Amino acid sequence: MDIDLNIISFFLKTKFIGKNVIIFDEVDSTNTQARIAAERGEVNGTALISENQTAGRGRQGHSWDSHRGKDILMSVLLYPKGGKNHFLSTITLAVGVAVGRALEQAAKIQTDLKWPNDILVKGKKICGILCEGFTRNNNDCIAIGIGVNVNGRSFPKSISDKATSLSLAKGENFIREEIISQILNELEVVYSEFCLGKLDEIMKEYRSKCISIGKSVEFIKDNHKFMGIIEDISLNGELIIRTNDQKIRLNSLDKINQGIYN
Ligand code: BTN
């Protein structure tokens, strides 16, 4: 069944996020459509949802594949008052907290976070988040792209041991609209706290769910190869890694080679 806007509205409790929803049958990427929507001047909090993507994007140049009509492919367009650069590195972690909460409530599952913002269920990825900042008509904008594996039950062999869906995890199918509304509800709560500067509470929740802390990693920084243990996540969303003789901070654009990130 196609996404039904009336069902989304029924479950929606927000003031601005998801009040304007645009539904597509197929697009290149909902994040790209968010840019086009910003060009048209669509309102803050506009949600763009598609049944399918032909060029879905993941982090670090990866693609994002999905099951037509079975998953959630959504972007939320925001015009952050503090500017996109200030927001981007931390909003991306905050969104992970919001979506994790939403999936736990809507599907009664336990979720973990893998830095920066993969959502896992029993060690397998169930949701990916791609936040992109851009400028349109002199406004700083952010597209928060969220892909949730919902009712698909098979994955290509290359990722079948790393990916799961709500349906696989729980053995039942889910009403996507209910999950979408819950994500939008939680996103508004977390984003509003975030805009009020209540980052401490969000990061506390983030750290408590982040399975990356304590794991060993290998990475390249300034052309040098390092090995270390992830010790913490900073308030602005960086990994703090302890190597033999120093502490190194990595942001979500840095490339981690080995450990839990391959
Ligand atoms: C990742 O884990 O690499 C991020 C995946 C993000 C996928 C979502 S699906 C909706 C939105 N549109 C895109 O092209 N990407 C994001």
Short mmCIF file of C-alpha atoms and ligand atoms in Angstrom, two decimals:
data_model
loop_
_atom_site.label_atom_id
_atom_site.label_comp_id
_atom_site.label_asym_id
_atom_site.label_seq_id
_atom_site.Cartn_x
_atom_site.Cartn_y
_atom_site.Cartn_z
CA MET A 1 0.00 0.00 0.00
CA ASP A 2 1.23 3.48 -0.85
CA ILE A 3 1.98 5.97 1.89
CA ASP A 4 -1.26 7.61 3.05
CA LEU A 5 -0.96 11.22 4.14
CA ASN A 6 -4.13 10.98 6.27
CA ILE A 7 -2.59 8.27 8.42
CA ILE A 8 0.56 10.34 8.90
CA SER A 9 -1.58 13.34 9.97
CA PHE A 10 -3.55 11.15 12.36
CA PHE A 11 -0.43 10.20 14.35
CA LEU A 12 1.42 13.51 13.98
CA LYS A 13 1.75 15.68 17.10
CA THR A 14 4.18 18.31 15.84
CA LYS A 15 3.95 22.09 15.46
CA PHE A 16 6.09 22.43 12.33
CA ILE A 17 8.06 19.30 11.37
CA GLY A 18 6.02 17.24 8.90
CA LYS A 19 3.13 19.71 8.74
CA ASN A 20 3.91 20.04 5.05
CA VAL A 21 4.48 16.60 3.47
CA ILE A 22 5.32 15.96 -0.17
CA ILE A 23 4.93 12.38 -1.36
CA PHE A 24 6.58 10.96 -4.48
CA ASP A 25 6.28 7.62 -6.21
CA GLU A 26 9.88 7.73 -7.39
CA VAL A 27 12.67 10.29 -7.17
CA ASP A 28 16.43 10.34 -7.58
CA SER A 29 17.02 11.07 -3.90
CA THR A 30 14.73 12.71 -1.35
CA ASN A 31 17.75 14.72 -0.16
CA THR A 32 18.11 16.14 -3.68
CA GLN A 33 14.38 16.88 -3.71
CA ALA A 34 14.81 18.72 -0.40
CA ARG A 35 17.24 21.08 -2.16
CA ILE A 36 14.72 21.67 -4.94
CA ALA A 37 12.00 22.22 -2.36
CA ALA A 38 14.18 24.84 -0.63
CA GLU A 39 14.61 26.57 -3.99
CA ARG A 40 10.80 26.78 -4.26
CA GLY A 41 10.66 28.19 -0.74
CA GLU A 42 8.86 25.24 0.91
CA VAL A 43 8.37 25.81 4.64
CA ASN A 44 10.68 24.87 7.51
CA GLY A 45 10.06 21.26 8.52
CA THR A 46 8.77 20.09 5.12
CA ALA A 47 9.01 16.30 4.84
CA LEU A 48 9.69 14.68 1.47
CA ILE A 49 8.85 11.00 1.25
CA SER A 50 9.24 8.60 -1.66
CA GLU A 51 8.24 5.02 -2.37
CA ASN A 52 11.46 4.53 -4.32
CA GLN A 53 14.79 6.22 -5.07
CA THR A 54 16.82 5.76 -8.23
CA ALA A 55 19.94 7.44 -6.85
CA GLY A 56 19.66 7.12 -3.07
CA ARG A 57 22.76 8.45 -1.35
CA GLY A 58 24.52 7.15 1.73
CA ARG A 59 27.41 8.60 3.70
CA GLN A 60 30.90 8.86 2.26
CA GLY A 61 29.83 8.43 -1.34
CA HIS A 62 27.98 5.15 -0.81
CA SER A 63 24.64 4.46 -2.43
CA TRP A 64 21.48 3.62 -0.48
CA ASP A 65 19.30 0.83 -1.78
CA SER A 66 15.79 0.07 -0.63
CA HIS A 67 12.73 -2.09 -1.28
CA ARG A 68 10.16 -0.18 -3.35
CA GLY A 69 7.04 0.55 -1.29
CA LYS A 70 8.36 -1.25 1.77
CA ASP A 71 10.86 1.06 3.41
CA ILE A 72 10.94 4.64 4.64
CA LEU A 73 12.85 7.06 2.42
CA MET A 74 12.39 10.53 3.83
CA SER A 75 14.12 13.88 4.03
CA VAL A 76 13.19 16.76 6.29
CA LEU A 77 14.07 20.28 5.19
CA LEU A 78 15.16 22.66 7.95
CA TYR A 79 16.29 26.27 7.97
CA PRO A 80 18.41 26.39 11.13
CA LYS A 81 18.62 29.87 12.64
CA GLY A 82 22.18 29.36 13.85
CA GLY A 83 23.40 28.54 10.33
CA LYS A 84 24.13 25.19 8.77
CA ASN A 85 27.81 24.86 9.63
CA HIS A 86 27.30 25.37 13.32
CA PHE A 87 24.59 22.71 13.29
CA LEU A 88 25.69 20.01 10.93
CA SER A 89 28.18 17.93 12.93
CA THR A 90 25.99 17.68 16.00
CA ILE A 91 22.53 17.67 14.45
CA THR A 92 23.53 14.48 12.70
CA LEU A 93 24.04 12.76 16.06
CA ALA A 94 20.90 14.30 17.53
CA VAL A 95 18.85 12.90 14.64
CA GLY A 96 20.17 9.44 15.50
CA VAL A 97 18.83 9.87 19.03
CA ALA A 98 15.43 11.00 17.72
CA VAL A 99 15.04 8.20 15.18
CA GLY A 100 16.27 5.60 17.69
CA ARG A 101 13.62 6.74 20.17
CA ALA A 102 10.94 6.67 17.47
CA LEU A 103 11.77 3.13 16.33
CA GLU A 104 11.83 1.89 19.92
CA GLN A 105 8.40 3.36 20.61
CA ALA A 106 6.73 2.45 17.32
CA ALA A 107 8.19 -1.05 16.90
CA LYS A 108 8.97 -2.00 20.53
CA ILE A 109 12.55 -2.90 19.75
CA GLN A 110 15.83 -2.00 21.37
CA THR A 111 18.15 0.12 19.22
CA ASP A 112 21.82 1.03 19.47
CA LEU A 113 23.75 3.80 17.76
CA LYS A 114 26.96 3.34 15.85
CA TRP A 115 28.86 6.62 15.44
CA PRO A 116 27.98 8.86 13.80
CA ASN A 117 24.40 7.87 13.20
CA ASP A 118 23.74 4.32 12.09
CA ILE A 119 20.89 2.75 13.99
CA LEU A 120 21.39 -0.92 14.77
CA VAL A 121 19.18 -3.68 16.04
CA LYS A 122 21.04 -6.67 17.49
CA GLY A 123 24.23 -5.50 15.77
CA LYS A 124 22.68 -5.09 12.31
CA LYS A 125 21.93 -1.79 10.57
CA ILE A 126 18.25 -0.92 10.32
CA CYS A 127 18.50 2.81 9.53
CA GLY A 128 20.97 5.21 7.93
CA ILE A 129 20.96 8.99 8.24
CA LEU A 130 22.53 11.49 5.86
CA CYS A 131 22.45 15.17 6.88
CA GLU A 132 23.51 17.61 4.18
CA GLY A 133 23.91 21.35 4.51
CA PHE A 134 23.47 23.79 1.63
CA THR A 135 22.46 27.36 0.88
CA ARG A 136 19.39 28.38 -1.14
CA ASN A 137 18.05 31.90 -1.72
CA ASN A 138 20.55 33.16 0.89
CA ASN A 139 19.15 30.79 3.51
CA ASP A 140 21.20 28.15 5.27
CA CYS A 141 19.40 24.83 4.87
CA ILE A 142 19.78 21.28 6.12
CA ALA A 143 18.33 18.17 4.51
CA ILE A 144 17.98 15.41 7.07
CA GLY A 145 17.79 12.20 5.06
CA ILE A 146 16.50 9.12 6.84
CA GLY A 147 16.32 5.62 5.37
CA VAL A 148 14.65 2.94 7.49
CA ASN A 149 14.41 -0.71 6.46
CA VAL A 150 10.83 -1.52 7.40
CA ASN A 151 8.99 -4.33 5.61
CA GLY A 152 11.64 -5.69 3.24
CA ARG A 153 12.87 -9.11 4.23
CA SER A 154 15.75 -9.85 1.89
CA PHE A 155 19.04 -8.08 1.31
CA PRO A 156 21.76 -8.58 -1.28
CA LYS A 157 24.31 -11.19 -0.20
CA SER A 158 27.01 -8.55 0.21
CA ILE A 159 25.13 -6.89 3.10
CA SER A 160 22.84 -9.62 4.37
CA ASP A 161 24.96 -10.23 7.47
CA LYS A 162 25.10 -6.50 8.26
CA ALA A 163 21.57 -5.28 7.50
CA THR A 164 18.16 -5.97 8.96
CA SER A 165 14.63 -4.56 8.87
CA LEU A 166 11.91 -3.99 11.45
CA SER A 167 9.98 -6.82 9.87
CA LEU A 168 12.91 -9.24 10.11
CA ALA A 169 13.66 -8.19 13.67
CA LYS A 170 10.08 -8.57 14.88
CA GLY A 171 8.56 -11.12 12.49
CA GLU A 172 5.66 -8.86 11.58
CA ASN A 173 4.88 -6.10 9.09
CA PHE A 174 4.60 -2.47 10.14
CA ILE A 175 2.40 0.46 9.10
CA ARG A 176 5.01 2.81 7.67
CA GLU A 177 2.92 5.94 8.26
CA GLU A 178 2.88 5.29 12.02
CA ILE A 179 6.66 5.03 12.09
CA ILE A 180 7.07 8.11 9.89
CA SER A 181 4.87 10.18 12.23
CA GLN A 182 6.73 8.95 15.27
CA ILE A 183 10.06 9.88 13.66
CA LEU A 184 8.72 13.36 12.86
CA ASN A 185 7.36 13.73 16.41
CA GLU A 186 10.68 12.79 18.01
CA LEU A 187 12.64 14.85 15.52
CA GLU A 188 10.73 17.95 16.55
CA VAL A 189 11.33 17.27 20.25
CA VAL A 190 15.06 16.72 19.78
CA TYR A 191 15.53 19.54 17.26
CA SER A 192 13.73 22.01 19.53
CA GLU A 193 15.94 21.02 22.48
CA PHE A 194 18.92 21.28 20.19
CA CYS A 195 17.97 24.81 19.11
CA LEU A 196 17.61 25.82 22.76
CA GLY A 197 21.19 24.66 23.29
CA LYS A 198 20.23 21.63 25.41
CA LEU A 199 22.96 19.57 23.88
CA ASP A 200 24.15 17.97 27.13
CA GLU A 201 21.00 15.92 27.60
CA ILE A 202 20.91 14.77 23.98
CA MET A 203 24.58 13.77 24.03
CA LYS A 204 24.10 11.92 27.32
CA GLU A 205 21.42 9.82 25.69
CA TYR A 206 23.58 9.44 22.57
CA ARG A 207 26.55 8.13 24.56
CA SER A 208 24.41 5.70 26.53
CA LYS A 209 23.29 4.07 23.28
CA CYS A 210 26.52 4.33 21.33
CA ILE A 211 28.20 0.96 20.81
CA SER A 212 31.31 2.57 19.27
CA ILE A 213 32.71 3.69 22.62
CA GLY A 214 35.39 1.24 23.82
CA LYS A 215 35.95 -0.26 20.35
CA SER A 216 39.36 -0.27 18.63
CA VAL A 217 39.80 1.40 15.25
CA GLU A 218 42.44 2.04 12.64
CA PHE A 219 42.37 5.30 10.72
CA ILE A 220 44.39 7.70 8.61
CA LYS A 221 44.81 11.31 9.69
CA ASP A 222 47.11 13.82 7.96
CA ASN A 223 48.63 10.95 5.91
CA HIS A 224 49.58 8.94 9.02
CA LYS A 225 48.11 5.61 9.99
CA PHE A 226 46.92 5.31 13.61
CA MET A 227 45.37 2.66 15.81
CA GLY A 228 43.45 3.49 18.91
CA ILE A 229 40.47 2.95 21.18
CA ILE A 230 37.36 5.12 20.93
CA GLU A 231 37.22 6.74 24.32
CA ASP A 232 34.33 9.16 24.02
CA ILE A 233 32.25 11.37 21.75
CA SER A 234 32.77 15.12 22.16
CA LEU A 235 29.91 17.59 22.62
CA ASN A 236 30.27 18.65 19.02
CA GLY A 237 30.00 15.10 17.77
CA GLU A 238 33.63 14.09 17.19
CA LEU A 239 35.11 10.73 18.09
CA ILE A 240 37.80 11.04 20.75
CA ILE A 241 40.32 8.28 20.12
CA ARG A 242 43.16 7.36 22.45
CA THR A 243 46.26 6.10 20.66
CA ASN A 244 49.51 5.03 22.37
CA ASP A 245 50.67 8.53 23.02
CA GLN A 246 47.92 11.00 22.18
CA LYS A 247 44.22 11.73 21.90
CA ILE A 248 42.95 12.36 18.39
CA ARG A 249 39.58 13.77 17.37
CA LEU A 250 37.85 12.58 14.21
CA ASN A 251 34.77 14.08 12.66
CA SER A 252 32.21 12.28 10.55
CA LEU A 253 34.02 13.25 7.33
CA ASP A 254 37.23 11.48 8.35
CA LYS A 255 37.75 8.00 6.99
CA ILE A 256 38.09 5.14 9.41
CA ASN A 257 39.68 2.07 7.88
CA GLN A 258 39.29 -0.83 10.16
CA GLY A 259 37.74 -2.12 13.33
CA ILE A 260 33.99 -1.70 13.54
CA TYR A 261 33.95 0.55 10.48
CA ASN A 262 34.73 -1.83 7.66
C1 BTN B 1 24.07 5.96 5.35
O1 BTN B 1 23.90 5.19 6.29
O2 BTN B 1 25.04 5.87 4.62
C2 BTN B 1 23.06 7.06 5.13
C3 BTN B 1 21.88 6.57 4.34
C4 BTN B 1 20.81 7.65 4.15
C5 BTN B 1 19.71 7.18 3.25
C6 BTN B 1 18.57 8.17 3.19
S1 BTN B 1 17.18 7.53 2.33
C7 BTN B 1 16.44 9.08 2.30
C8 BTN B 1 17.53 10.08 2.01
N1 BTN B 1 17.75 10.20 0.59
C9 BTN B 1 18.96 9.78 0.24
O3 BTN B 1 19.41 9.79 -0.93
N2 BTN B 1 19.64 9.35 1.29
C10 BTN B 1 18.87 9.49 2.51
#
